Coordinates of C-alpha atoms and ligand atoms in Angstrom, one line a residue:
M120 CA 105.3 74.9 128.1
V121 CA 102.9 77.3 126.3
R122 CA 104.5 79.9 124.1
F123 CA 103.0 82.8 122.1
T124 CA 105.0 84.8 119.6
V125 CA 103.7 87.7 117.4
L126 CA 105.8 87.7 114.2
A127 CA 104.0 90.8 112.8
S128 CA 100.9 92.8 113.4
G129 CA 99.5 95.7 111.4
S130 CA 97.9 96.6 108.1
K131 CA 100.8 95.2 106.1
G132 CA 101.0 91.8 107.5
N133 CA 99.8 89.7 110.5
S134 CA 101.2 86.4 111.8
A135 CA 101.7 84.7 115.2
I136 CA 102.7 81.3 116.6
V137 CA 100.8 79.5 119.3
S138 CA 102.7 76.5 120.9
G139 CA 101.5 74.1 123.5
G140 CA 102.3 70.5 124.2
R141 CA 103.9 69.1 121.1
T142 CA 101.9 71.3 118.7
R143 CA 102.8 74.6 117.0
I144 CA 100.3 76.6 114.9
L145 CA 100.9 79.5 112.7
V146 CA 98.0 81.9 113.0
D147 CA 97.7 83.8 109.7
A148 CA 100.5 84.1 107.2
G149 CA 100.4 87.8 106.2
L150 CA 104.1 88.2 105.2
S151 CA 106.0 86.4 102.5
C152 CA 107.2 83.0 103.3
R153 CA 110.8 84.1 103.3
E154 CA 110.0 87.0 105.7
L155 CA 108.0 84.7 108.0
F156 CA 110.8 82.2 108.2
R157 CA 113.3 85.0 108.8
R158 CA 111.2 86.3 111.7
M159 CA 110.7 82.8 113.1
K160 CA 114.4 82.3 113.2
L161 CA 114.8 85.7 115.0
A162 CA 112.3 84.5 117.5
G163 CA 114.0 81.2 118.0
E164 CA 111.1 79.3 116.3
D165 CA 111.9 76.6 113.9
P166 CA 109.6 76.7 110.8
E167 CA 110.0 73.0 110.3
T168 CA 108.3 72.2 113.6
L169 CA 105.0 74.0 112.6
D170 CA 102.1 71.6 112.4
A171 CA 99.5 73.8 110.7
V172 CA 98.5 77.2 109.5
I173 CA 95.1 78.6 110.6
L174 CA 93.4 81.6 109.1
T175 CA 91.2 84.3 110.5
H176 CA 90.1 85.6 107.1
E177 CA 91.2 86.1 103.5
H178 CA 92.4 89.7 103.5
T179 CA 95.9 90.2 102.0
D180 CA 97.5 91.2 105.3
H181 CA 96.6 87.7 106.6
V182 CA 97.2 85.4 103.7
N183 CA 100.2 87.0 101.8
G184 CA 102.6 84.0 102.3
L185 CA 100.0 81.3 102.9
A186 CA 100.3 79.1 99.8
V187 CA 104.1 79.1 99.7
T188 CA 104.5 78.5 103.4
A189 CA 102.0 75.7 103.5
R190 CA 103.6 74.1 100.4
K191 CA 107.1 74.5 101.6
L192 CA 106.4 72.9 105.0
G193 CA 103.8 70.4 103.6
I194 CA 101.4 71.3 106.4
P195 CA 97.6 71.6 106.4
V196 CA 95.7 74.9 106.2
Y197 CA 92.7 75.3 108.4
F198 CA 90.0 77.9 107.4
T199 CA 86.3 78.1 107.1
E200 CA 84.8 76.9 103.9
S201 CA 83.7 80.4 103.0
T202 CA 87.2 81.8 103.6
H203 CA 88.8 79.1 101.6
R204 CA 86.4 79.8 98.7
A205 CA 87.0 83.6 98.9
W206 CA 90.7 83.0 98.9
T207 CA 90.5 80.7 95.9
R208 CA 88.4 83.2 94.0
W209 CA 90.8 86.0 94.8
L210 CA 93.7 84.1 93.4
T211 CA 91.8 83.1 90.3
P212 CA 89.9 86.4 89.6
R213 CA 89.4 85.9 85.9
R214 CA 87.8 82.6 86.3
Q215 CA 84.5 83.0 88.0
M216 CA 83.5 79.8 89.7
T217 CA 80.1 78.6 90.7
Y218 CA 79.9 76.9 94.1
A219 CA 79.6 73.5 92.3
Q220 CA 82.8 74.2 90.3
W221 CA 84.7 75.2 93.4
V222 CA 83.6 72.0 95.2
E223 CA 84.7 70.0 92.1
Q224 CA 88.1 71.8 92.2
C225 CA 88.5 70.9 95.9
R226 CA 87.7 67.3 95.1
R227 CA 90.3 67.3 92.3
Q228 CA 92.9 68.8 94.5
A229 CA 92.2 66.2 97.3
A230 CA 92.6 63.5 94.7
E231 CA 95.9 65.0 93.5
R232 CA 97.1 65.2 97.1
Q233 CA 96.1 61.6 97.6
A234 CA 98.0 60.5 94.5
E235 CA 101.1 62.4 95.6
A236 CA 101.0 60.9 99.0
E237 CA 100.8 57.5 97.4
T238 CA 103.7 58.0 95.0
A239 CA 105.6 59.9 97.8
Q240 CA 107.3 62.0 95.3
F241 CA 106.4 65.4 96.7
D242 CA 109.3 67.4 97.9
P243 CA 108.1 70.5 99.7
A244 CA 111.6 71.9 99.7
A245 CA 111.6 72.0 95.9
E246 CA 108.9 74.6 95.8
S247 CA 110.1 77.7 94.0
E248 CA 110.9 80.8 96.1
E249 CA 109.5 82.9 93.3
L250 CA 106.0 82.0 94.5
D251 CA 106.6 84.2 97.5
S252 CA 104.9 87.2 96.0
V253 CA 102.0 85.4 94.4
P254 CA 99.1 86.3 96.6
V255 CA 99.6 90.1 96.4
S256 CA 97.3 90.4 93.4
V257 CA 94.9 93.2 93.5
T258 CA 93.1 92.4 90.3
N259 CA 89.7 92.2 91.8
P260 CA 89.9 94.3 95.0
S261 CA 86.2 94.9 95.3
E262 CA 85.5 91.3 96.1
T263 CA 87.6 90.3 99.0
L264 CA 90.3 92.7 99.9
A265 CA 90.5 94.9 103.0
F266 CA 90.1 98.6 102.5
E267 CA 93.2 99.3 104.5
T268 CA 95.4 96.7 102.8
E269 CA 93.8 97.7 99.5
V270 CA 95.1 101.2 99.9
E271 CA 98.5 100.1 101.0
T272 CA 99.1 97.2 98.7
A273 CA 97.7 99.0 95.7
A274 CA 100.5 101.5 96.0
D275 CA 103.1 98.8 95.9
P276 CA 101.8 95.5 94.8
G277 CA 105.3 94.0 94.5
P278 CA 106.9 92.0 91.7
G279 CA 104.8 89.6 89.8
A280 CA 101.6 90.8 91.5
A281 CA 99.6 91.3 88.3
S282 CA 99.3 87.7 87.4
P283 CA 99.3 84.8 89.8
V284 CA 102.2 82.4 89.1
P285 CA 100.8 78.8 89.0
S286 CA 102.1 76.3 91.4
R287 CA 104.0 73.2 90.3
Q288 CA 100.7 71.6 89.7
G289 CA 99.6 74.6 87.5
D290 CA 97.2 75.9 90.1
P291 CA 98.0 78.9 92.4
T292 CA 95.3 77.8 94.8
W293 CA 96.8 74.3 95.3
L294 CA 97.6 73.5 99.0
P295 CA 99.1 70.3 100.3
S296 CA 96.2 69.7 102.7
V297 CA 93.0 71.6 103.7
E298 CA 90.8 71.4 106.7
H299 CA 87.5 73.3 107.1
F300 CA 86.2 74.5 110.5
K301 CA 83.1 76.3 111.5
A302 CA 82.8 79.4 113.8
G303 CA 81.3 78.4 117.1
Q304 CA 82.6 74.8 116.9
T305 CA 85.7 73.9 119.0
F306 CA 88.1 71.5 117.4
E307 CA 91.6 70.2 118.1
I308 CA 94.9 70.5 116.3
G309 CA 97.2 68.2 118.1
D310 CA 97.5 69.3 121.7
I311 CA 95.8 72.7 121.1
A312 CA 92.0 73.2 121.3
V313 CA 90.8 75.9 119.0
S314 CA 87.6 77.8 119.4
P315 CA 86.8 80.0 116.4
F316 CA 84.2 82.8 116.9
T317 CA 82.6 85.1 114.4
I318 CA 83.8 88.7 114.3
P319 CA 82.1 91.7 112.5
H320 CA 84.4 92.5 109.6
D321 CA 84.0 92.9 105.9
A322 CA 85.4 89.5 104.8
A323 CA 83.6 86.3 103.7
D324 CA 83.5 84.6 107.1
P325 CA 86.0 86.2 109.5
V326 CA 86.8 84.7 112.9
G327 CA 88.8 85.3 116.1
F328 CA 90.2 82.5 118.1
V329 CA 90.6 81.2 121.6
F330 CA 93.4 78.7 121.9
R331 CA 93.4 76.4 124.9
T332 CA 96.4 74.2 125.8
E333 CA 98.0 73.0 129.0
G334 CA 95.3 74.8 130.9
V335 CA 96.2 78.2 129.4
R336 CA 93.7 80.2 127.3
L337 CA 94.9 82.7 124.6
A338 CA 92.4 84.9 122.8
L339 CA 93.1 86.7 119.5
A340 CA 90.6 89.3 118.3
T341 CA 91.7 91.7 115.5
D342 CA 89.9 93.0 112.4
L343 CA 86.6 93.8 114.0
G344 CA 84.4 96.8 113.6
Y345 CA 83.1 96.6 117.2
I346 CA 82.9 94.1 120.0
P347 CA 79.6 92.3 119.9
P348 CA 78.3 90.2 122.8
N349 CA 79.5 86.8 121.4
V350 CA 83.1 88.2 121.3
K351 CA 82.8 89.6 124.8
Q352 CA 81.8 86.2 126.0
Q353 CA 84.8 84.6 124.3
L354 CA 87.2 87.0 125.9
K355 CA 86.2 86.1 129.4
G356 CA 88.7 84.3 131.7
V357 CA 91.6 84.3 129.2
D358 CA 95.3 84.4 130.2
L359 CA 96.4 86.4 127.2
L360 CA 94.3 88.9 125.3
L361 CA 95.5 90.1 121.9
L362 CA 93.1 92.9 121.0
E363 CA 92.9 95.2 118.0
S364 CA 93.7 98.9 118.6
N365 CA 93.7 99.9 115.0
H366 CA 93.3 103.7 114.7
D367 CA 93.0 106.9 116.6
L368 CA 89.7 108.4 115.7
E369 CA 91.1 111.9 115.2
M370 CA 94.1 110.8 113.2
L371 CA 91.8 108.7 110.9
R372 CA 89.5 111.7 110.5
D373 CA 92.3 114.0 109.6
G374 CA 94.5 111.4 107.8
P375 CA 95.2 110.6 104.2
Y376 CA 92.5 108.0 103.4
P377 CA 89.7 108.9 101.0
W378 CA 86.4 109.5 102.8
S379 CA 84.9 106.3 101.5
V380 CA 87.7 104.3 103.0
K381 CA 87.5 106.2 106.3
Q382 CA 83.8 105.3 106.4
R383 CA 84.5 101.6 105.9
V384 CA 87.3 101.6 108.6
L385 CA 84.9 103.3 111.0
S386 CA 81.9 101.0 110.1
R387 CA 80.7 98.1 112.2
V388 CA 82.5 95.7 109.9
G389 CA 85.7 97.8 109.9
H390 CA 88.5 98.0 112.5
L391 CA 88.5 98.7 116.3
S392 CA 89.7 102.2 117.3
N393 CA 91.9 102.9 120.3
E394 CA 88.9 104.5 121.9
T395 CA 86.6 101.5 121.4
A396 CA 89.4 99.1 122.6
A397 CA 90.0 101.2 125.7
A398 CA 86.3 101.5 126.5
Y399 CA 86.1 97.7 126.4
L400 CA 89.1 97.3 128.6
E401 CA 87.8 99.9 131.1
N402 CA 84.2 98.9 131.3
E403 CA 83.7 95.3 130.3
Y404 CA 87.0 93.4 130.3
D405 CA 87.3 91.1 133.4
G406 CA 90.9 92.0 134.1
Q407 CA 92.0 88.3 134.3
A408 CA 94.7 88.2 131.6
A409 CA 98.4 88.2 132.5
Y410 CA 99.1 89.9 129.2
V411 CA 97.1 92.4 127.1
I412 CA 98.6 92.9 123.7
L413 CA 97.4 95.8 121.5
A414 CA 97.6 94.7 117.9
H415 CA 96.9 95.6 114.2
L416 CA 97.9 99.2 114.7
S417 CA 97.5 101.3 111.6
E418 CA 100.7 103.0 110.4
S419 CA 98.7 105.8 108.8
N420 CA 96.1 106.5 111.4
N421 CA 97.7 105.6 114.7
L422 CA 100.8 106.1 116.9
P423 CA 101.9 103.4 119.3
E424 CA 102.0 105.9 122.1
L425 CA 98.4 107.0 121.5
A426 CA 97.2 103.3 121.6
R427 CA 99.3 102.6 124.7
V428 CA 98.1 105.7 126.7
A429 CA 94.5 105.0 125.9
A430 CA 94.8 101.4 127.1
E431 CA 96.9 102.3 130.1
R432 CA 94.3 104.7 131.3
A433 CA 91.6 102.1 130.8
L434 CA 93.6 99.5 132.8
M435 CA 94.6 102.0 135.5
G436 CA 94.9 100.3 138.8
R437 CA 94.6 96.8 137.3
A438 CA 98.1 96.3 136.2
S439 CA 100.3 94.2 138.5
L440 CA 103.2 91.9 138.4
L441 CA 100.8 89.1 137.6
A442 CA 98.1 90.7 135.6
N443 CA 97.4 93.0 132.7
K444 CA 100.9 93.6 131.6
L445 CA 100.4 95.8 128.5
L446 CA 102.4 95.1 125.3
L447 CA 102.2 96.4 121.8
A448 CA 102.6 94.2 118.8
A449 CA 104.5 95.9 115.9
Q450 CA 104.5 95.7 112.1
D451 CA 108.3 95.6 111.6
D452 CA 109.5 93.7 114.7
V453 CA 108.9 90.4 116.3
L454 CA 107.4 90.7 119.8
A455 CA 109.5 88.7 122.3
S456 CA 107.8 85.4 123.0
I457 CA 105.5 85.1 126.0
Y458 CA 105.7 81.9 128.1
F459 CA 103.2 80.3 130.4
Ligands
ZN599 ZN1 90.8 92.3 107.5
ZN600 ZN1 93.9 92.7 108.9

């Protein structure tokens, strides 16, 4: 059975679970580990059964609970090499690393992991809960942070945000296991085939995903300034489409963000508006998906009803019992699991 659960979606945290065969993948870890676990339990998902975490990009709203979750569960983290490096630099902002130094650090960490596996003394459950708030640092926002999360997390960076707390190994970037993938190259995690594709967004190497398992195709595309041809290609023939519908253009224009931030949100490496998402759904989307989920709605510059109405109009006449059921993913609530 294939199962898809959105744990959270929006500018303050994104995370979802894709399950198929015997494999379960956490896609992004944008809430604290404690909150992720709480929501998983609400959704009837057992955190202990997760096999991996995979990341779209390094912005705060996608990595907030990454290190603690991966350490606690002792599971591998999949990201592109550039995203891994950007995440590492973000957590160690005062120590500028050359590429060679970063590669050396990765090697050292791999050796540590190997040594730990050999001595078999690592107890993931022993990891301190205090680490929950570590990755909320905004010490060097110009480098990697999202404009939208920058605005929102800067206002309330949370306890302990100013200085990253080192892990048990004395390194906040330490992860139990790391796997690098490349956009455009399909690979497998257990029973799930993963096809990462490049998206236009102001991060180091951002990607969307198509997951294929048990003959079902699930596409996730959020955090993109527009929908380029390669993304349109990837979104063809999917059974579930989770698509960004970030802001209402008028609300953004009249809203609270400074003009420079508004410009970045609107840019071709920003976020998808209700209008752009609806235009895609109306004119180019093939109408094949059983479910269309609107995601990453801004709390400052959007209203769920505006996003819904725009998409409903675009899908007019295409919704049926079997196709194009429209759902909205929320920031504060788990979206009931979808089964195939
Ligand atoms: Zn982002
Ligand atoms: Zn985001």
